[in-house]
Tab-separated table of C-alpha atoms and ligand atoms in Angstrom:
chain	number	residue	atom	x	y	z
A	1	UNK	CA	-34.191	1.464	15.799
A	2	UNK	CA	-30.792	0.381	16.959
A	3	UNK	CA	-27.299	1.146	15.780
A	4	UNK	CA	-25.002	-1.841	16.196
A	5	UNK	CA	-21.250	-1.651	16.645
A	6	UNK	CA	-18.642	-4.358	17.098
A	7	UNK	CA	-15.344	-2.838	18.138
A	8	UNK	CA	-12.157	-4.944	17.883
A	9	UNK	CA	-14.088	-8.044	18.882
A	10	UNK	CA	-12.114	-11.231	19.454
A	11	UNK	CA	-13.513	-14.603	20.459
A	12	UNK	CA	-11.428	-17.614	21.436
A	13	UNK	CA	-12.558	-21.126	22.239
A	14	UNK	CA	-9.603	-22.441	24.221
A	15	UNK	CA	-6.544	-21.846	22.061
A	16	UNK	CA	-8.637	-21.439	18.904
A	17	UNK	CA	-9.310	-17.879	17.770
A	18	UNK	CA	-12.696	-17.943	16.045
A	19	UNK	CA	-12.862	-14.128	15.651
A	20	UNK	CA	-9.911	-11.785	15.402
A	21	UNK	CA	-10.259	-8.040	15.925
A	22	UNK	CA	-13.611	-7.724	14.203
A	23	UNK	CA	-14.855	-4.185	13.483
A	24	UNK	CA	-18.397	-3.976	12.168
A	25	UNK	CA	-20.956	-1.206	12.209
A	26	UNK	CA	-24.560	-1.823	11.233
A	27	UNK	CA	-26.411	1.468	11.070
A	28	UNK	CA	-29.979	1.747	12.214
A	29	UNK	CA	-32.401	0.144	9.760
A	30	UNK	CA	-29.670	-1.425	7.666
A	31	UNK	CA	-29.581	-5.051	6.472
A	32	UNK	CA	-26.049	-6.438	6.556
A	33	UNK	CA	-25.102	-9.879	5.245
A	34	UNK	CA	-22.220	-11.818	6.756
A	35	UNK	CA	-20.895	-13.879	3.865
A	36	UNK	CA	-18.148	-16.457	4.105
A	37	UNK	CA	-17.217	-20.121	3.951
A	38	UNK	CA	-18.159	-22.633	6.616
A	39	UNK	CA	-16.311	-22.051	9.875
A	40	UNK	CA	-15.267	-18.425	9.184
A	41	UNK	CA	-17.107	-17.164	12.273
A	42	UNK	CA	-20.485	-15.936	11.005
A	43	UNK	CA	-22.626	-17.726	13.578
A	44	UNK	CA	-20.206	-16.819	16.356
A	45	UNK	CA	-20.615	-13.143	15.394
A	46	UNK	CA	-24.416	-13.436	15.661
A	47	UNK	CA	-24.137	-15.211	18.997
A	48	UNK	CA	-21.951	-12.390	20.342
A	49	UNK	CA	-24.449	-9.777	19.214
A	50	UNK	CA	-27.374	-11.636	20.727
A	51	UNK	CA	-25.546	-12.281	23.995
A	52	UNK	CA	-25.418	-16.073	23.711
A	53	UNK	CA	-21.604	-15.739	23.828
A	54	UNK	CA	-19.383	-13.104	25.384
A	55	UNK	CA	-16.388	-11.683	23.494
A	56	UNK	CA	-12.894	-12.531	24.717
A	57	UNK	CA	-11.772	-9.072	23.600
A	58	UNK	CA	-13.401	-5.881	22.399
A	59	UNK	CA	-16.943	-4.624	22.754
A	60	UNK	CA	-20.419	-5.064	21.360
A	61	UNK	CA	-22.391	-1.812	21.498
A	62	UNK	CA	-26.076	-1.116	20.905
A	63	UNK	CA	-26.627	2.615	20.342
A	64	UNK	CA	-23.206	3.305	21.911
A	65	UNK	CA	-24.116	1.307	25.004
A	66	UNK	CA	-21.654	-1.431	25.951
A	67	UNK	CA	-23.526	-4.736	26.123
A	68	UNK	CA	-21.032	-6.622	28.285
A	69	UNK	CA	-22.892	-8.055	31.231
A	70	UNK	CA	-26.273	-7.532	29.552
A	71	UNK	CA	-28.142	-10.847	29.373
A	72	UNK	CA	-29.772	-12.278	26.249
A	73	UNK	CA	-33.289	-11.491	27.515
A	74	UNK	CA	-32.417	-7.843	28.118
A	75	UNK	CA	-30.927	-7.257	24.663
A	76	UNK	CA	-34.208	-7.530	22.786
A	77	UNK	CA	-32.652	-9.350	19.841
A	78	UNK	CA	-34.921	-11.369	17.566
A	79	UNK	CA	-33.471	-14.559	16.119
A	80	UNK	CA	-34.498	-16.643	13.120
A	81	UNK	CA	-32.657	-19.851	12.362
A	82	UNK	CA	-32.271	-22.315	9.513
A	83	UNK	CA	-34.281	-24.854	11.489
A	84	UNK	CA	-37.493	-23.124	12.395
A	85	UNK	CA	-38.760	-25.250	15.229
A	86	UNK	CA	-42.480	-24.606	15.406
A	87	UNK	CA	-44.699	-26.243	17.993
A	88	UNK	CA	-46.436	-28.982	15.961
A	89	UNK	CA	-49.506	-29.161	18.190
A	90	UNK	CA	-50.161	-25.411	18.033
A	91	UNK	CA	-51.907	-23.496	15.279
A	92	UNK	CA	-50.137	-20.717	13.379
A	93	UNK	CA	-51.862	-18.206	15.632
A	94	UNK	CA	-50.707	-19.960	18.824
A	95	UNK	CA	-47.154	-20.383	17.521
A	96	UNK	CA	-46.960	-16.704	16.610
A	97	UNK	CA	-48.419	-15.460	19.894
A	98	UNK	CA	-46.261	-17.734	22.049
A	99	UNK	CA	-43.710	-15.052	22.987
A	100	UNK	CA	-46.426	-12.630	24.070
A	101	UNK	CA	-48.346	-15.259	26.032
A	102	UNK	CA	-45.304	-16.254	28.109
A	103	UNK	CA	-44.824	-12.556	28.900
A	104	UNK	CA	-48.362	-12.347	30.140
A	105	UNK	CA	-49.462	-9.767	27.559
A	106	UNK	CA	-53.219	-9.004	27.824
A	107	UNK	CA	-55.433	-11.100	25.567
A	108	UNK	CA	-56.820	-8.141	23.559
A	109	UNK	CA	-53.378	-6.888	22.775
A	110	UNK	CA	-52.209	-10.365	21.719
A	111	UNK	CA	-55.209	-10.663	19.423
A	112	UNK	CA	-54.438	-7.330	17.792
A	113	UNK	CA	-50.678	-7.945	17.411
A	114	UNK	CA	-51.231	-11.422	15.914
A	115	UNK	CA	-53.619	-9.992	13.329
A	116	UNK	CA	-51.165	-7.243	12.450
A	117	UNK	CA	-48.171	-9.505	12.170
A	118	UNK	CA	-49.970	-12.221	10.163
A	119	UNK	CA	-50.890	-9.482	7.715
A	120	UNK	CA	-47.258	-8.374	7.541
A	121	UNK	CA	-46.058	-11.903	6.687
A	122	UNK	CA	-49.105	-12.556	4.463
A	123	UNK	CA	-50.392	-15.506	6.448
A	124	UNK	CA	-53.831	-14.255	7.510
A	125	UNK	CA	-55.674	-17.081	5.772
A	126	UNK	CA	-53.448	-19.694	7.470
A	127	UNK	CA	-54.176	-18.491	10.974
A	128	UNK	CA	-55.829	-21.699	12.178
A	129	UNK	CA	-53.660	-24.186	10.315
A	130	UNK	CA	-51.089	-26.423	11.983
A	131	UNK	CA	-47.402	-26.586	10.938
A	132	UNK	CA	-47.913	-29.969	9.198
A	133	UNK	CA	-50.415	-28.242	6.890
A	134	UNK	CA	-47.926	-25.593	5.716
A	135	UNK	CA	-45.184	-25.459	3.071
A	136	UNK	CA	-41.555	-24.831	4.069
A	137	UNK	CA	-41.776	-21.178	3.039
A	138	UNK	CA	-44.976	-20.668	5.017
A	139	UNK	CA	-43.418	-22.292	8.093
A	140	UNK	CA	-40.421	-20.002	7.806
A	141	UNK	CA	-42.776	-17.008	7.609
A	142	UNK	CA	-44.468	-18.229	10.812
A	143	UNK	CA	-41.030	-18.382	12.431
A	144	UNK	CA	-40.296	-14.825	11.272
A	145	UNK	CA	-43.688	-13.618	12.544
A	146	UNK	CA	-43.092	-15.290	15.890
A	147	UNK	CA	-39.847	-13.334	16.224
A	148	UNK	CA	-41.181	-9.999	14.952
A	149	UNK	CA	-44.200	-10.013	17.248
A	150	UNK	CA	-41.945	-9.355	20.238
A	151	UNK	CA	-40.775	-6.073	18.601
A	152	UNK	CA	-37.048	-6.839	18.622
A	153	UNK	CA	-34.716	-3.872	18.229
A	154	UNK	CA	-32.308	-5.913	16.101
A	155	UNK	CA	-32.931	-9.023	14.050
A	156	UNK	CA	-30.421	-11.857	13.577
A	157	UNK	CA	-31.053	-14.342	10.783
A	158	UNK	CA	-28.807	-17.402	10.551
A	159	UNK	CA	-29.129	-19.032	7.116
A	160	UNK	CA	-32.920	-18.856	7.370
A	161	UNK	CA	-33.471	-19.991	3.789
A	162	UNK	CA	-30.995	-22.867	3.660
A	163	UNK	CA	-33.670	-25.558	3.962
A	164	UNK	CA	-35.866	-24.239	1.178
A	165	UNK	CA	-35.818	-25.257	-2.477
A	166	UNK	CA	-34.361	-22.878	-5.070
A	167	UNK	CA	-37.610	-21.308	-6.236
A	168	UNK	CA	-38.894	-20.754	-2.712
A	169	UNK	CA	-35.558	-19.305	-1.626
A	170	UNK	CA	-35.885	-16.696	-4.352
A	171	UNK	CA	-39.412	-15.801	-3.268
A	172	UNK	CA	-38.451	-15.666	0.406
A	173	UNK	CA	-35.492	-13.379	-0.352
A	174	UNK	CA	-37.804	-10.916	-2.037
A	175	UNK	CA	-40.211	-11.246	0.865
A	176	UNK	CA	-37.555	-10.688	3.556
A	177	UNK	CA	-36.093	-7.739	1.670
A	178	UNK	CA	-39.400	-5.926	1.329
A	179	UNK	CA	-40.426	-6.769	4.892
A	180	UNK	CA	-37.147	-5.455	6.285
A	181	UNK	CA	-37.412	-2.257	4.206
A	182	UNK	CA	-40.916	-1.665	5.476
A	183	UNK	CA	-40.151	-2.333	9.141
A	184	UNK	CA	-36.688	-0.708	8.980
A	185	UNK	CA	-35.351	-3.131	11.541
A	186	UNK	CA	-31.578	-3.358	11.946
A	187	UNK	CA	-30.781	-6.824	10.594
A	188	UNK	CA	-27.756	-9.105	10.349
A	189	UNK	CA	-28.226	-11.993	7.930
A	190	UNK	CA	-25.791	-14.917	7.755
A	191	UNK	CA	-25.305	-16.780	4.497
A	192	UNK	CA	-22.641	-18.577	2.495
A	193	UNK	CA	-24.497	-17.871	-0.748
A	194	UNK	CA	-23.126	-14.801	-2.532
A	195	UNK	CA	-26.228	-14.305	-4.675
A	196	UNK	CA	-28.395	-14.239	-1.553
A	197	UNK	CA	-26.056	-11.756	0.149
A	198	UNK	CA	-25.997	-9.433	-2.864
A	199	UNK	CA	-29.723	-9.514	-3.442
A	200	UNK	CA	-30.670	-8.899	0.178
A	201	UNK	CA	-28.100	-6.703	1.770
A	202	UNK	CA	-27.397	-2.987	1.925
A	203	UNK	CA	-23.834	-3.954	2.783
A	204	UNK	CA	-21.981	-7.261	2.701
A	205	UNK	CA	-19.184	-8.260	5.090
A	206	UNK	CA	-17.057	-10.965	3.475
A	207	UNK	CA	-15.394	-13.042	6.192
A	208	UNK	CA	-12.505	-15.495	6.156
A	209	UNK	CA	-10.977	-17.191	9.204
A	210	UNK	CA	-12.457	-14.875	11.798
A	211	UNK	CA	-11.682	-11.630	9.971
A	212	UNK	CA	-13.591	-9.299	7.689
A	213	UNK	CA	-11.834	-9.193	4.330
A	214	UNK	CA	-14.148	-6.558	2.821
A	215	UNK	CA	-17.185	-4.636	4.021
A	216	UNK	CA	-18.993	-2.739	1.304
A	217	UNK	CA	-22.115	-2.384	-0.828
A	218	UNK	CA	-22.928	-5.444	-2.979
A	219	UNK	CA	-21.979	-3.554	-6.166
A	220	UNK	CA	-18.526	-2.791	-4.776
A	221	UNK	CA	-17.949	-6.374	-3.632
A	222	UNK	CA	-19.006	-7.606	-7.064
A	223	UNK	CA	-17.150	-5.148	-9.283
A	224	UNK	CA	-14.316	-4.089	-7.007
A	225	UNK	CA	-13.366	-7.005	-4.763
A	226	UNK	CA	-10.586	-6.020	-2.370
A	227	UNK	CA	-8.485	-9.133	-2.854
A	228	UNK	CA	-8.099	-12.269	-4.930
A	229	UNK	CA	-9.584	-14.251	-2.049
A	230	UNK	CA	-12.773	-12.164	-2.061
A	231	UNK	CA	-12.971	-12.329	-5.862
A	232	UNK	CA	-12.642	-16.110	-5.810
A	233	UNK	CA	-15.255	-16.501	-3.108
A	234	UNK	CA	-17.851	-14.475	-4.964
A	235	UNK	CA	-17.105	-16.402	-8.145
A	236	UNK	CA	-14.904	-14.332	-10.458
A	237	UNK	CA	-13.627	-16.655	-13.179
A	238	UNK	CA	-11.421	-14.260	-15.158
A	239	UNK	CA	-8.462	-13.541	-12.916
A	240	UNK	CA	-5.161	-12.767	-14.603
A	241	UNK	CA	-1.672	-12.366	-13.262
A	242	UNK	CA	-0.364	-9.127	-14.670
A	243	UNK	CA	2.346	-6.489	-14.525
A	244	UNK	CA	1.846	-2.771	-14.703
A	245	UNK	CA	3.298	-1.210	-17.866
A	246	UNK	CA	2.877	2.473	-18.528
A	247	UNK	CA	3.720	3.055	-22.126
A	248	UNK	CA	3.343	6.738	-22.789
A	249	UNK	CA	-0.056	8.119	-21.851
A	250	UNK	CA	-2.203	4.984	-21.649
A	251	UNK	CA	-2.235	2.962	-18.468
A	252	UNK	CA	-1.760	-0.689	-19.307
A	253	UNK	CA	-0.986	-4.101	-17.885
A	254	UNK	CA	0.764	-7.027	-19.515
A	255	UNK	CA	-1.123	-10.299	-19.156
A	256	UNK	CA	-1.357	-13.783	-20.665
A	257	UNK	CA	-3.618	-12.124	-23.230
A	258	UNK	CA	-0.983	-9.562	-24.190
A	259	UNK	CA	-0.974	-5.907	-23.196
A	260	UNK	CA	-4.347	-4.533	-22.117
A	261	UNK	CA	-5.275	-0.933	-21.535
A	262	UNK	CA	-7.000	-0.420	-18.216
A	263	UNK	CA	-8.874	2.441	-16.592
A	264	UNK	CA	-6.868	2.571	-13.407
A	265	UNK	CA	-3.961	0.750	-11.780
A	266	UNK	CA	-4.343	2.751	-8.558
A	267	UNK	CA	-1.033	3.561	-6.962
A	268	UNK	CA	0.887	0.604	-8.398
A	269	UNK	CA	4.298	1.428	-9.765
A	270	UNK	CA	5.553	0.540	-13.215
A	271	UNK	CA	6.548	-3.136	-13.260
A	272	UNK	CA	4.508	-4.007	-10.138
A	273	UNK	CA	2.946	-7.468	-10.053
A	274	UNK	CA	-0.824	-7.209	-9.810
A	275	UNK	CA	-3.898	-9.330	-10.457
A	276	UNK	CA	-6.524	-8.176	-12.908
A	277	UNK	CA	-10.131	-9.247	-13.141
A	278	UNK	CA	-12.762	-8.807	-15.797
A	279	UNK	CA	-16.340	-9.916	-15.282
A	280	UNK	CA	-17.576	-12.458	-17.865
A	281	UNK	CA	-20.432	-10.138	-18.849
A	282	UNK	CA	-17.888	-7.426	-19.705
A	283	UNK	CA	-16.167	-9.681	-22.258
A	284	UNK	CA	-17.861	-8.687	-25.513
A	285	UNK	CA	-17.864	-11.485	-28.104
A	286	UNK	CA	-18.165	-10.745	-31.831
A	287	UNK	CA	-17.392	-12.408	-35.156
A	288	UNK	CA	-13.706	-12.620	-36.048
A	289	UNK	CA	-13.019	-9.668	-38.315
A	290	UNK	CA	-9.291	-9.859	-37.912
A	291	UNK	CA	-9.315	-6.647	-35.927
A	292	UNK	CA	-6.205	-5.714	-33.998
A	293	UNK	CA	-7.480	-2.755	-31.984
A	294	UNK	CA	-6.545	-2.085	-28.360
A	295	UNK	CA	-8.089	-4.673	-25.972
A	296	UNK	CA	-9.450	-6.735	-28.881
A	297	UNK	CA	-8.224	-10.313	-29.173
A	298	UNK	CA	-8.884	-13.116	-31.618
A	299	UNK	CA	-9.695	-16.582	-30.351
A	300	UNK	CA	-11.978	-19.576	-30.730
A	301	UNK	CA	-14.887	-20.967	-28.747
A	302	UNK	CA	-13.558	-23.819	-26.613
A	303	UNK	CA	-16.691	-24.663	-24.599
A	304	UNK	CA	-20.355	-23.694	-24.543
A	305	UNK	CA	-22.703	-24.002	-21.554
A	306	UNK	CA	-26.365	-23.277	-22.113
A	307	UNK	CA	-28.453	-22.252	-19.076
A	308	UNK	CA	-31.701	-21.277	-20.739
A	309	UNK	CA	-31.807	-17.522	-20.396
A	310	UNK	CA	-28.026	-17.195	-20.241
A	311	UNK	CA	-25.154	-18.808	-22.034
A	312	UNK	CA	-21.500	-18.989	-21.100
A	313	UNK	CA	-18.536	-19.460	-23.396
A	314	UNK	CA	-14.991	-20.413	-22.677
A	315	UNK	CA	-12.857	-18.706	-25.258
A	316	UNK	CA	-9.309	-19.786	-25.992
A	317	UNK	CA	-6.935	-16.961	-26.791
A	318	UNK	CA	-3.262	-17.834	-27.336
A	319	UNK	CA	-3.629	-20.926	-25.158
A	320	UNK	CA	-5.297	-19.062	-22.253
A	321	UNK	CA	-8.997	-19.290	-21.397
A	322	UNK	CA	-11.354	-16.371	-20.872
A	323	UNK	CA	-15.010	-16.734	-19.904
A	324	UNK	CA	-17.760	-14.682	-21.484
A	325	UNK	CA	-21.408	-14.631	-20.382
A	326	UNK	CA	-24.270	-13.351	-22.485
A	327	UNK	CA	-28.010	-13.707	-22.909
A	328	UNK	CA	-28.868	-16.613	-25.179
A	329	UNK	CA	-30.125	-14.620	-28.134
A	330	UNK	CA	-27.751	-16.606	-30.304
A	331	UNK	CA	-25.611	-19.676	-29.836
A	332	UNK	CA	-22.073	-19.879	-31.065
A	333	UNK	CA	-20.502	-23.324	-31.502
A	334	UNK	CA	-17.291	-24.917	-30.329
A	335	UNK	CA	-14.424	-23.973	-32.676
A	336	UNK	CA	-16.206	-20.900	-34.052
A	337	UNK	CA	-13.593	-18.178	-34.592
A	338	UNK	CA	-14.442	-15.057	-32.601
A	339	UNK	CA	-12.935	-11.851	-31.396
A	340	UNK	CA	-13.413	-10.463	-27.940
A	341	UNK	CA	-13.235	-6.951	-26.612
A	342	UNK	CA	-12.271	-6.341	-22.998
A	343	UNK	CA	-13.653	-2.995	-21.961
A	344	UNK	CA	-10.854	-1.048	-20.378
A	345	UNK	CA	-12.997	0.621	-17.708
A	346	UNK	CA	-14.258	-2.771	-16.602
A	347	UNK	CA	-10.881	-4.330	-15.936
A	348	UNK	CA	-10.280	-4.182	-12.210
A	349	UNK	CA	-6.707	-4.281	-10.940
A	350	UNK	CA	-6.053	-5.665	-7.470
A	351	UNK	CA	-3.307	-4.821	-5.176
A	352	UNK	CA	-0.816	-7.682	-5.098
A	353	UNK	CA	-0.095	-10.422	-7.540
A	354	UNK	CA	1.884	-13.602	-7.950
A	355	UNK	CA	-1.048	-15.812	-6.954
A	356	UNK	CA	-1.357	-19.383	-8.027
A	357	UNK	CA	-4.049	-21.003	-10.095
A	358	UNK	CA	-4.676	-18.134	-12.496
A	359	UNK	CA	-5.982	-18.966	-15.884
A	360	UNK	CA	-3.754	-16.615	-17.760
B	401	ATP	P1	-21.104	-22.367	9.190
B	401	ATP	O1	-21.365	-21.633	7.909
B	401	ATP	O2	-20.560	-23.739	8.966
B	401	ATP	O3	-22.220	-22.299	10.174
B	401	ATP	P2	-19.734	-20.210	10.591
B	401	ATP	O4	-19.023	-19.252	9.720
B	401	ATP	O5	-21.046	-19.809	11.121
B	401	ATP	O6	-19.837	-21.611	9.864
B	401	ATP	P3	-18.981	-20.503	13.346
B	401	ATP	O7	-20.082	-21.413	13.714
B	401	ATP	O8	-19.054	-19.098	13.770
B	401	ATP	O9	-18.739	-20.554	11.773
B	401	ATP	O10	-17.619	-21.135	13.878
B	401	ATP	C1	-16.360	-20.498	13.699
B	401	ATP	C2	-15.274	-21.408	14.220
B	401	ATP	O11	-15.346	-21.485	15.644
B	401	ATP	C3	-15.377	-22.839	13.717
B	401	ATP	O12	-14.074	-23.316	13.427
B	401	ATP	C4	-15.997	-23.583	14.876
B	401	ATP	O13	-15.579	-24.925	14.888
B	401	ATP	C5	-15.474	-22.826	16.076
B	401	ATP	N1	-16.391	-22.853	17.198
B	401	ATP	C6	-17.649	-22.322	17.235
B	401	ATP	N2	-18.222	-22.509	18.439
B	401	ATP	C7	-17.330	-23.206	19.187
B	401	ATP	C8	-17.322	-23.706	20.531
B	401	ATP	N3	-18.360	-23.537	21.356
B	401	ATP	N4	-16.226	-24.365	20.937
B	401	ATP	C9	-15.161	-24.524	20.135
B	401	ATP	N5	-15.092	-24.076	18.863
B	401	ATP	C10	-16.158	-23.423	18.389
């Protein structure tokens, strides 16, 4: 399997810099998600890897080999797109074997590979059906099979699930994840859906405006976003402007919710402006017992949103709003008095502060 390396890659279209000094390593067998808003350069990155575009600066390397001058056909990159264009007049079997037939692969070998690959994508019983007789998820599995049958050394997937409905997307994610684990094929997966990126990927590269803002395991991106921008993009509602205050032994920050003890403020000096984040599931809601312990605040329920399994509350504390998520084993009501506990180890302090649009 192939190790993929992008070294200081830049790509300009005329005066427009679509990618700026991109460094990205995808180790052999890894699944990496490129996550970012529309226009941040995800597709351009895939096109550079596959050889459909050439970088303006920097290098794309496969197993330490510089790919400049190596044509698309020679790179052995498999591609799966959002729009899986299958041949409507060909059966599943013929669609899947297409790549081998144009290469002139012997008939026996084609027969064997098709059987193997249809088993892998769990489409054996659909072998003689036509695309119009398949569901969206089945068609996408045909498209994946058609790519895998050529034994690509790296796999590029560009929003392959975007056209599917929510339930099917979930099923296909599980399918792609287990397939990729089994085949151990180096994969780059483009998405603008953070849940998809976190569920699928070994590592996630969060991109904005042609740069990688953070490249880390999903757990790190989720719990330890590198910047306010990353936190916002992955949907962190509880961001607070804060200042570092070290009063005696405990490390603390002053926020719109008063002084909070925190686990770590990193290397920020006393008085430094920072931004703090706490995940809604780490805001523990209990009945108001008038407690005044460290990191416990009294407030009232301002808004309730019921989602079936989960429930979210907006809690007003001294005029500021904090969101808490929990499983819907109970339902509190608007105006119920509550107290919340913010677990000190789960408050994450970012470098930098003074950002606009904070809730507290
Ligand atoms: P989306 O999620 O909408 O597909 P993306 O992150 O994949 O977005 P890209 O398609 O990589 O974004 O495009 C990055 C930027 O480069 C965009 O601003 C786009 O308009 C620009 N761009 C891409 N290809 C070209 C081109 N051939 N000529 C000029 N500009 C281009």
